[in-house]
Short mmCIF file of C-alpha atoms in Angstrom, two decimals:
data_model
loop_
_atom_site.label_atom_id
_atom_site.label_comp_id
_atom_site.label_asym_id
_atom_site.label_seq_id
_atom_site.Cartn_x
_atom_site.Cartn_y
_atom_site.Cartn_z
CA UNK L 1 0.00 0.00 0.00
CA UNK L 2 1.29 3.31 -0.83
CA UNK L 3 2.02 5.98 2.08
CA UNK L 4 0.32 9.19 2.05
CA UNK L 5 -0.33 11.97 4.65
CA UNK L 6 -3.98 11.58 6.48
CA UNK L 7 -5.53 14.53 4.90
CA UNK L 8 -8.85 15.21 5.76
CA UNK L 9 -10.82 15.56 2.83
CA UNK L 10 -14.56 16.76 3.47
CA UNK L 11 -15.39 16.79 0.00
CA UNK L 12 -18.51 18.92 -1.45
CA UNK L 13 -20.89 16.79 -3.51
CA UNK L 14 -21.33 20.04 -6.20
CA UNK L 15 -17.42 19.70 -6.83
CA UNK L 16 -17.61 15.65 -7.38
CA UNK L 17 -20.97 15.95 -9.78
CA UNK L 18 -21.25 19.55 -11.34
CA UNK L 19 -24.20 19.89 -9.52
CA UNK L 20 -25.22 21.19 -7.09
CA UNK L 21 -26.33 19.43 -4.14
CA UNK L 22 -28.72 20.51 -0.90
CA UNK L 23 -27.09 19.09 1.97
CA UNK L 24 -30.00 17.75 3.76
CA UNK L 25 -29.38 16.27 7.45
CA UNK L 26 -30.67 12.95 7.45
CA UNK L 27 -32.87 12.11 9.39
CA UNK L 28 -31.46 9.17 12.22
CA UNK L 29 -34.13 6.04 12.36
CA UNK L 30 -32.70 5.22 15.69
CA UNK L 31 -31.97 6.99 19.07
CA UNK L 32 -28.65 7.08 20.82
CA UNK L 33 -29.12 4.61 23.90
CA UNK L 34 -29.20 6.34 27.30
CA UNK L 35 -27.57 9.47 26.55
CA UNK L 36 -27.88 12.58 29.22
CA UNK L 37 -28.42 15.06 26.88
CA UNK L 38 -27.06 17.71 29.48
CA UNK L 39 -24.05 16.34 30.81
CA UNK L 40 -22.23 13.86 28.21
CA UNK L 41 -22.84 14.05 24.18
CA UNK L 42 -21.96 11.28 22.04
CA UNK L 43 -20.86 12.26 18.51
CA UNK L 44 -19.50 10.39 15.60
CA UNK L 45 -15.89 11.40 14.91
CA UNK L 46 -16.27 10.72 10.72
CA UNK L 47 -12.38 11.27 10.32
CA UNK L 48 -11.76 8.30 12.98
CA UNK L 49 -14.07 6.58 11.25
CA UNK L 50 -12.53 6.54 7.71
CA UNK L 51 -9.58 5.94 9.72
CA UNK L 52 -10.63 2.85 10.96
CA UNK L 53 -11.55 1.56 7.66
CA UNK L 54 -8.73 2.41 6.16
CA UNK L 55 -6.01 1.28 9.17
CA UNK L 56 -8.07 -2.40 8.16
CA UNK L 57 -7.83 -2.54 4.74
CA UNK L 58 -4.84 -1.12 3.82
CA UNK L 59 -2.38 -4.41 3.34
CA UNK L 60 -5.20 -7.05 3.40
CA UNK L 61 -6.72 -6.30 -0.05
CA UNK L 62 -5.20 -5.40 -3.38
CA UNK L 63 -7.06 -2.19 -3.67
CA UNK L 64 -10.21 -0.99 -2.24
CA UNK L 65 -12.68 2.30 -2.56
CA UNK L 66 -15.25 3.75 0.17
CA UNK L 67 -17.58 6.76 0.80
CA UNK L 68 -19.28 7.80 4.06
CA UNK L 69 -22.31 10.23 4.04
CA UNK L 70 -23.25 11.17 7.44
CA UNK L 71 -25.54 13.69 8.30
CA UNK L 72 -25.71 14.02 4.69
CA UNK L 73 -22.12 15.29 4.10
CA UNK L 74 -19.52 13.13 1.86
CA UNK L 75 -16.54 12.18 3.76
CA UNK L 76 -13.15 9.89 3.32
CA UNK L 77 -9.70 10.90 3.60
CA UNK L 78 -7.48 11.84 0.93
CA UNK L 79 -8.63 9.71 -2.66
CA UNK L 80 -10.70 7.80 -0.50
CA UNK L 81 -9.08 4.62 -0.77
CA UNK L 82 -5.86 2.35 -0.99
CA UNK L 83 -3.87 0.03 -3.23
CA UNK L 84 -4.61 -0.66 -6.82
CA UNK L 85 -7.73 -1.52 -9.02
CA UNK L 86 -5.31 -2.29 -11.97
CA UNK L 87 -1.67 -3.59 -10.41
CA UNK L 88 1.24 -2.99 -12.43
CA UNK L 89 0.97 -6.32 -14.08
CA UNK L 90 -1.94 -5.08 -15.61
CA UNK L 91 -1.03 -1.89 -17.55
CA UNK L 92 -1.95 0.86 -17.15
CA UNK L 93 -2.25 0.72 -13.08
CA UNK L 94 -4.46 2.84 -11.34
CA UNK L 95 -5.15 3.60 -7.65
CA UNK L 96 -8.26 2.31 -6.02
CA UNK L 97 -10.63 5.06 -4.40
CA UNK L 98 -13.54 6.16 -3.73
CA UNK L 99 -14.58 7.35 -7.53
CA UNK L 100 -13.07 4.05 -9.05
CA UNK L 101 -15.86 2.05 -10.72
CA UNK L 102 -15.63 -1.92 -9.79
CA UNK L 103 -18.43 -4.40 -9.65
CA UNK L 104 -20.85 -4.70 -7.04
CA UNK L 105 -21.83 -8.37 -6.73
CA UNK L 106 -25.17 -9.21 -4.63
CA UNK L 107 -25.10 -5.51 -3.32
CA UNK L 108 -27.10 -5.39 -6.62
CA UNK L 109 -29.72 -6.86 -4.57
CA UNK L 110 -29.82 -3.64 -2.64
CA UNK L 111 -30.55 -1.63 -5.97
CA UNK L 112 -33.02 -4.13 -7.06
CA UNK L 113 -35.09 -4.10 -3.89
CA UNK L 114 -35.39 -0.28 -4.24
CA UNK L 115 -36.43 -0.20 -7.46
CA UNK L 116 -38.94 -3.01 -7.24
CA UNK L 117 -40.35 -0.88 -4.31
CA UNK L 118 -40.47 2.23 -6.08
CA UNK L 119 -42.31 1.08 -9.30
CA UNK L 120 -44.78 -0.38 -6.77
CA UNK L 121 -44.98 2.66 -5.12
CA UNK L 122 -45.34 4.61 -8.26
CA UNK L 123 -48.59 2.74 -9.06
CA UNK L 124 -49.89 2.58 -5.53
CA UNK L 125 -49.01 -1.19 -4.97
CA UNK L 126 -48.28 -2.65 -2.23
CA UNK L 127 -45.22 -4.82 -1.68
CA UNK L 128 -47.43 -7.47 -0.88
CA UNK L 129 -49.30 -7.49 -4.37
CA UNK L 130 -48.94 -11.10 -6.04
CA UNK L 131 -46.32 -11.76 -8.55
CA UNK L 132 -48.51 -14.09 -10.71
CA UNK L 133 -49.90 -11.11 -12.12
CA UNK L 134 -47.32 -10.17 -13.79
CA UNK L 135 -45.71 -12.79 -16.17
CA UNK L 136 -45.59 -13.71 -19.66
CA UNK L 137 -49.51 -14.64 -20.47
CA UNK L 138 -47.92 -18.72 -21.49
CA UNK L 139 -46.67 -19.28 -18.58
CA UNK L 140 -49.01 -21.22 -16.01
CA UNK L 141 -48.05 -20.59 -12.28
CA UNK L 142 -48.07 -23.16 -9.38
CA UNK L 143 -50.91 -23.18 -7.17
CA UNK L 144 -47.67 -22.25 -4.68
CA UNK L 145 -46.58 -19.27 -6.74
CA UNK L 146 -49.77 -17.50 -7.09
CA UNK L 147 -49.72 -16.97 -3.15
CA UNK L 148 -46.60 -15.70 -3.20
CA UNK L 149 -45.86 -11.28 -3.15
CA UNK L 150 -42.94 -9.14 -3.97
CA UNK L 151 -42.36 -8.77 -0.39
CA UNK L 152 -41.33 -12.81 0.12
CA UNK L 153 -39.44 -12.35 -3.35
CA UNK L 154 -37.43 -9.77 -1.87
CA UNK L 155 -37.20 -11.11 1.69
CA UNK L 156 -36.17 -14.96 -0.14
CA UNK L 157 -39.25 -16.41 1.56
CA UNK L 158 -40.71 -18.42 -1.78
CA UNK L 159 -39.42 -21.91 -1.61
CA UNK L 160 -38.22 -21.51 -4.99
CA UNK L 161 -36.20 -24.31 -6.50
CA UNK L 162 -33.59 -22.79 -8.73
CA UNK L 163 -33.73 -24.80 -11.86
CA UNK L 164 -30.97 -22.01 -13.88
CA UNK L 165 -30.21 -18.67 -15.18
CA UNK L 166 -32.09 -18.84 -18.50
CA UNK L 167 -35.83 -17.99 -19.74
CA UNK L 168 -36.78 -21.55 -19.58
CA UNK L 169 -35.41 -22.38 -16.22
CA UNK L 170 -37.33 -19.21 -14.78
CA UNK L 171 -40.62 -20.42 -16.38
CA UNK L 172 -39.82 -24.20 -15.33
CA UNK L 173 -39.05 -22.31 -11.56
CA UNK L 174 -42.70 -20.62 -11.73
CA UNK L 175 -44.28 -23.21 -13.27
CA UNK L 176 -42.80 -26.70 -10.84
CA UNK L 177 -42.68 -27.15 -7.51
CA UNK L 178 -41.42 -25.63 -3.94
CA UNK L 179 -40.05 -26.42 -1.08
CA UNK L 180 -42.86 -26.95 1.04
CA UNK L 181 -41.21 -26.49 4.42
CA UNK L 182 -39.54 -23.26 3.44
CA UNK L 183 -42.74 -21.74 1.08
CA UNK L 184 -45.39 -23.28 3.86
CA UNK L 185 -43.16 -21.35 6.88
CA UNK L 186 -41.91 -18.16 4.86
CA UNK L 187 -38.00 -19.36 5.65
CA UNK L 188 -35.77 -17.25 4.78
CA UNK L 189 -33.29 -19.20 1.81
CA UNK L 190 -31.13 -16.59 -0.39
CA UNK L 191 -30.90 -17.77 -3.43
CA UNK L 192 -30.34 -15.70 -6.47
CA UNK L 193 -33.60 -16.96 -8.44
CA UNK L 194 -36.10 -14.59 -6.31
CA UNK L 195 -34.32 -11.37 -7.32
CA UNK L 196 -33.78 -12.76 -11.18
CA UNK L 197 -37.69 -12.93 -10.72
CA UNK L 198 -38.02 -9.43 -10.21
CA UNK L 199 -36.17 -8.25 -12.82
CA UNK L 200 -38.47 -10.43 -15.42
CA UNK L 201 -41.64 -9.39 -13.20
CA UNK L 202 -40.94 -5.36 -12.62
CA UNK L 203 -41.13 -4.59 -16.87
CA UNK L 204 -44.74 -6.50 -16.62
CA UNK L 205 -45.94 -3.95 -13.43
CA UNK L 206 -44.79 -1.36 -15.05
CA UNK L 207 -46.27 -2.26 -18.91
CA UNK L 208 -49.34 -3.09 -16.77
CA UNK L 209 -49.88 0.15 -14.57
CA UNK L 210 -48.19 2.75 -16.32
CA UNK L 211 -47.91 1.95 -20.17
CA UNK L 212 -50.42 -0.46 -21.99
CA UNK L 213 -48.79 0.06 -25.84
CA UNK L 214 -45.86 -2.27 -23.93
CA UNK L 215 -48.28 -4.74 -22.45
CA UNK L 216 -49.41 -5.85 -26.14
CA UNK L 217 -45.00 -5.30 -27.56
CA UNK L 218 -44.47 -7.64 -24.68
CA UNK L 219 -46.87 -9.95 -25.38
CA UNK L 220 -46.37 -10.03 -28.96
CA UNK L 221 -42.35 -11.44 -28.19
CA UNK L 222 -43.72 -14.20 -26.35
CA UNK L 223 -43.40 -16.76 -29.06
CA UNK L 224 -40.27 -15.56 -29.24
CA UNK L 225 -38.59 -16.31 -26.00
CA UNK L 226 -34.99 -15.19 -26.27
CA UNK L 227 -36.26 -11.53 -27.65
CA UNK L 228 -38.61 -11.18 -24.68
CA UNK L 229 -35.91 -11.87 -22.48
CA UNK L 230 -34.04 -9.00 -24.02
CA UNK L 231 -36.59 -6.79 -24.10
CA UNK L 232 -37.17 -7.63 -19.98
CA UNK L 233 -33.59 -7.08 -19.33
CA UNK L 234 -33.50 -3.66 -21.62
CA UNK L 235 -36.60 -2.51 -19.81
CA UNK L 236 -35.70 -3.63 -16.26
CA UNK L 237 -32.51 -2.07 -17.21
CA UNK L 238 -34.30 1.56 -17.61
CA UNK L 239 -36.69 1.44 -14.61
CA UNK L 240 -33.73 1.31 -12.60
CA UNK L 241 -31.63 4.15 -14.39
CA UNK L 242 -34.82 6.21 -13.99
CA UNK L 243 -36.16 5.07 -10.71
CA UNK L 244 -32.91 4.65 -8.37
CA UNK L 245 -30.47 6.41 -10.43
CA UNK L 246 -31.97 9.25 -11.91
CA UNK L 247 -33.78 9.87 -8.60
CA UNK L 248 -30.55 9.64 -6.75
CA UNK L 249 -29.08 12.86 -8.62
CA UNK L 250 -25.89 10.68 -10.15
CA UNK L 251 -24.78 12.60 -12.82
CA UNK L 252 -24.77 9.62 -15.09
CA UNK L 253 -27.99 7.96 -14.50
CA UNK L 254 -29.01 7.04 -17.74
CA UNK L 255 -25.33 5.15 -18.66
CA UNK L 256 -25.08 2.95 -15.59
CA UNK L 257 -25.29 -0.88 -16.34
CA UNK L 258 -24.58 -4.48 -15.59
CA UNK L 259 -21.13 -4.23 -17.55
CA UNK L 260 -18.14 -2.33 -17.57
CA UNK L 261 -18.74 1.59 -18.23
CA UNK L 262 -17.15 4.70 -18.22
CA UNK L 263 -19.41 7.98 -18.46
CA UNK L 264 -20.24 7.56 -22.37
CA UNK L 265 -21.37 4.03 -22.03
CA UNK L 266 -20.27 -0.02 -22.32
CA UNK L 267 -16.39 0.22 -22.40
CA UNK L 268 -13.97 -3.03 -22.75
CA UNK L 269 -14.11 -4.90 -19.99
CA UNK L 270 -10.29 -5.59 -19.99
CA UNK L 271 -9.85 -1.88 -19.03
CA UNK L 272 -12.04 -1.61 -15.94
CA UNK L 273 -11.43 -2.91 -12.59
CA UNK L 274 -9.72 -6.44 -12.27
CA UNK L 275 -9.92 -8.94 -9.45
CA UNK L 276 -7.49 -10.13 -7.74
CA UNK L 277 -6.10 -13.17 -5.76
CA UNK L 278 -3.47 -11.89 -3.66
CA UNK L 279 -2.40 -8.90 -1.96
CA UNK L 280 1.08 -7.82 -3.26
CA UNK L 281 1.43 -10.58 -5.91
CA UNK L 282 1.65 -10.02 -9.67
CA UNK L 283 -0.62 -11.70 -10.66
CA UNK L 284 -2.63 -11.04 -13.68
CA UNK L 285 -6.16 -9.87 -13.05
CA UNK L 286 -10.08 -11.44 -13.52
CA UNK L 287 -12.72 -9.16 -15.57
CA UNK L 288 -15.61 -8.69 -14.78
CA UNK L 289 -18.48 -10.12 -16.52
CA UNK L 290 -21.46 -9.04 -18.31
CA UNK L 291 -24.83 -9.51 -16.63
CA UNK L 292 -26.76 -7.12 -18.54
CA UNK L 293 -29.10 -10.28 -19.56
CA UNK L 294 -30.57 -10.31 -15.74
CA UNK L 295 -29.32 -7.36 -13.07
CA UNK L 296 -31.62 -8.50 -10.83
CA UNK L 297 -29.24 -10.59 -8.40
CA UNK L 298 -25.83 -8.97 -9.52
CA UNK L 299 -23.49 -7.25 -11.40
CA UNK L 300 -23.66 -3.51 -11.18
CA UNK L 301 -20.47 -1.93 -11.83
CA UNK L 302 -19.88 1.48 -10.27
CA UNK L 303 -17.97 3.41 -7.33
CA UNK L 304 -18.31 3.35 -4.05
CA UNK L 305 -19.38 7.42 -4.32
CA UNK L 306 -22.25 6.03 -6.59
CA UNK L 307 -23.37 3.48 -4.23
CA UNK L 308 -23.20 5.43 -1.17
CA UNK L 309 -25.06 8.63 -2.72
CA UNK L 310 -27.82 5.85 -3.86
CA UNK L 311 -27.98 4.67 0.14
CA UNK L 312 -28.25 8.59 1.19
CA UNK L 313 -31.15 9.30 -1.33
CA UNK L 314 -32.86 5.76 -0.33
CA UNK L 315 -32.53 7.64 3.63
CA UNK L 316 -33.69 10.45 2.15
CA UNK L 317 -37.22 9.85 1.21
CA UNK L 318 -35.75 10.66 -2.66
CA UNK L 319 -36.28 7.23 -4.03
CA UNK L 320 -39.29 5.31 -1.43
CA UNK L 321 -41.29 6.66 0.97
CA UNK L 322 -40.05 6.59 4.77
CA UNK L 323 -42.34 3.82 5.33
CA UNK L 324 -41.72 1.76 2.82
CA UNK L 325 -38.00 2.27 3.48
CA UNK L 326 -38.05 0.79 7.19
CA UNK L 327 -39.88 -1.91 5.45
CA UNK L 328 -36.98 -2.72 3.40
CA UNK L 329 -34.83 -2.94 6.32
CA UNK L 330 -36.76 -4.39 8.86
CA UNK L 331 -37.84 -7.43 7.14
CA UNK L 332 -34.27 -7.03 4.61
CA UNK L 333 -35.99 -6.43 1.28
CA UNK L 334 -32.75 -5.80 -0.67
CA UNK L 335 -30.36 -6.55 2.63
CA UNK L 336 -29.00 -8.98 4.49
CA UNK L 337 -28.73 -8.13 8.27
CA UNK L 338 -29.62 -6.27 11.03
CA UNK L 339 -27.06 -5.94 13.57
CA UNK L 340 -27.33 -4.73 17.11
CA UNK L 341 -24.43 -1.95 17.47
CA UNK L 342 -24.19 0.60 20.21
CA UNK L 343 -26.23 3.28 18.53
CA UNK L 344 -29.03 1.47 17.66
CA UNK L 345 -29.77 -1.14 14.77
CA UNK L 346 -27.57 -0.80 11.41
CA UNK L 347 -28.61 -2.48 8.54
CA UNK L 348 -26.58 -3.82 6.12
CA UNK L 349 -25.75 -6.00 2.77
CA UNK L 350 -23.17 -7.57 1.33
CA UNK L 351 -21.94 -9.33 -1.89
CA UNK L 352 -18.55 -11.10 -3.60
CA UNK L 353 -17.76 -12.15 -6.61
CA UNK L 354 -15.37 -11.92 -9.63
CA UNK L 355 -12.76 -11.46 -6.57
CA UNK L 356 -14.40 -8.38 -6.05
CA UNK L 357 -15.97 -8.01 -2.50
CA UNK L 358 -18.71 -5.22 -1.37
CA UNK L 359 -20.75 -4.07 1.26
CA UNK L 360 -23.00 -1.39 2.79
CA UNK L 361 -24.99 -0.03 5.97
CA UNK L 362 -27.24 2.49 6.99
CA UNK L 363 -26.53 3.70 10.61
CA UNK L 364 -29.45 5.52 10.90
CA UNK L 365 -27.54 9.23 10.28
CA UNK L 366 -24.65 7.60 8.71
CA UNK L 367 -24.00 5.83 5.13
CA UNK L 368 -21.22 3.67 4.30
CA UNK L 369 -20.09 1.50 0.96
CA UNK L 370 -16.98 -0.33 1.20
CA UNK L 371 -15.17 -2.13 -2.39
CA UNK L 372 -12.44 -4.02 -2.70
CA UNK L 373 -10.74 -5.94 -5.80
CA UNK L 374 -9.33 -8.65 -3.45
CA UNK L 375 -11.60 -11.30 -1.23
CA UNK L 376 -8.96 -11.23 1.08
CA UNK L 377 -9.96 -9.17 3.69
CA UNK L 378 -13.46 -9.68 6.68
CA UNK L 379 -14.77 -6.66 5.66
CA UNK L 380 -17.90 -7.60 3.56
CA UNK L 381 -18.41 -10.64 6.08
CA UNK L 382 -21.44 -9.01 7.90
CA UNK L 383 -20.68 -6.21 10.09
CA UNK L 384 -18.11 -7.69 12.52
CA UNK L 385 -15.58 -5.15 11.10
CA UNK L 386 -17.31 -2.12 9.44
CA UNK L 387 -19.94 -2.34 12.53
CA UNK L 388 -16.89 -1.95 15.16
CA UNK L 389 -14.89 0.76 12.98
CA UNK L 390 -18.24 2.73 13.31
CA UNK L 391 -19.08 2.69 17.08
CA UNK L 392 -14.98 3.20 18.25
CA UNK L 393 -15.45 6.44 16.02
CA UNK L 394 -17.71 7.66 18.44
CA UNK L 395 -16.47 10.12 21.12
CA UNK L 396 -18.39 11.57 24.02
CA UNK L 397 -18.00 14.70 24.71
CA UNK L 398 -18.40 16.81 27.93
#
């Protein structure tokens, strides 16, 4: 890892976007524990914070990026990150930080739970409307899947079997049989094939609800399976941009995608982020993949700045309501945990793949995304590490 001065960097969102940006204190969803307000005041020292993030990572992964947002300001020290996202045995290198694109893994999940709750909420559904609703007209649903809402989609309480990743195996998934223990007693199984779902279902609410000229184009394809399934992804692919992104105020909304980008568009994957295997090593790196056919469970590429202005907005009340927000937390539509820290209950969600290894948490007034190119580190393995970096940075004061 390279040695640089600690500079604190409290960086102004209109300076990293061209826009400019309302800084809006977010509003904290739970209390400090115990505190007397008149005699000791407990306050989150961001700098030690970063600190401890970075004092972890730096010489346990090859590279890594991260952004805080608390109280609705952007903070990380210096670039915002450490070590490389291209080594030097895979010309040209370039430092890791906290603008450095990489892929996200299952923190896609995250993304995917927001936007299937905000096309709900656009048309006044619930997230306990029924999926069966919305699928291609030939395929016939299980007695099981008809009961089943976007809410146990998004929570992994179906019972689905996964039969694959392609059209047929979803429609041979909607179509067979569950697992009756885990569909009769909601249990919670992740499995990738409930948030594939959504991004074949979420095109059909929204053709439904909002725009009936697609209903019939969609309709039309069905004889035509592959081209449906491209037209699903395309579409899914645009109700997030405009949904999540656009919502979000990232300045490049309508290019973010499943593969490798830069701010015109698809770029060569061999000149993005690479994974990697070691630490120091020279070894050459993995690409990342293309999963633009289904972003429902995975494989958003984009920086850690992105990710953690999406996770402020979601706080926000910019993207779903408050309401429907706690939802998504409390039951983990979109994430993975809820752990018990000193300041109340964070929430959090993680993913890994490609080498590349992700995770973030809401705090309540604090925002966090941590990347790294290297599974080499704890840090995405729940909130045993990022959890305790965040409550040693808090100081009381007298």
């Amino acid at each position: 890892m390279k040695t640089r001065n600690i500079l604190l960097a409290f960086v102004a969102v209109a300076a990293l976007s061209c826009k400019k940006e309302e800084n809006i204190k977010v509003q904290a969803d739970n209390k400090l524990a115990a505190l007397d307000l008149e005699a000791n005041v407990a306050t989150l020292d961001v700098a030690k914070f970063a600190g401890n993030i970075e004092r972890y990572l730096n010489g346990k992964v090859a590279g890594y990026g991260y952004t805080i947002f608390h109280e609705g300001n952007v903070f990380y020290l210096d670039n915002g990150g450490g070590g490389w996202s291209r080594k030097q045995s895979d010309p040209p290198a370039t430092p890791h930080g906290a603008h450095v694109r990489q892929g996200t893994a299952s923190v896609t999940k995250f993304i995917t739970g927001l936007a299937a709750t905000a096309v709900l909420q656009k048309y006044n559904l619930s997230l306990d409307e029924k999926l069966y609703k919305y699928l291609p007209s030939n395929w016939k649903p299980s007695a099981e899947f008809k009961q089943l809402s976007f809410k146990r989609l998004l929570a992994h309480e179906t019972g689905l079997i996964n039969n694959g990743g392609d059209f047929a195996d979803y429609k041979k998934t909607v179509e067979g049989p569950v697992k009756m223990d885990e569909f009769t007693d909601s249990i919670r199984n992740y499995d990738n094939i409930n948030f594939g779902l959504v991004a074949i279902v979420l095109p059909y609410v929204s053709a439904k609800h909002g725009f009936p000229q697609d209903a019939q184009v969609l309709k039309n394809l069905e004889g035509n399976p592959n081209e449906l399934y491209k037209q699903l992804a395309s579409r899914y692919l645009s109700l997030v941009r405009v949904n999540v992104f656009k919502p979000a105020g990232l300045l490049h909304w309508s290019v973010m995608d499943w593969c490798v980008w830069n701010n015109n568009g698809p770029m060569n994957a061999a000149l993005g982020t690479l994974g990697y295997t070691t630490v120091f090593g020279n070894e050459k790196g993995s690409l990342k993949g293309d999963e633009r056919a289904n972003g429902g469970a995975g494989g958003l590429y984009c920086s850690s700045w992105e990710m953690a202005k999406i996770q402020l907005s979601a706080a926000q009340g910019k993207i779903v309501n408050a309401a429907n927000y706690k939802r998504m937390r409390e039951q983990r539509l979109g994430f993975d945990g809820i752990y018990a820290g000193k300041h109340g209950k964070y929430y959090w969600k993680n993913g890994g793949a490609n080498r590349h290894e992700t995770i973030v948490a809401d705090f309540g007034p604090t925002q966090v995304a941590v990347f790294t190119n290297s599974r080499t580190s704890d840090i995405g393995n729940g909130l045993g590490v990022l959890g305790k970096a965040y409550d040693d940075a808090w100081e009381v004061k007298k």
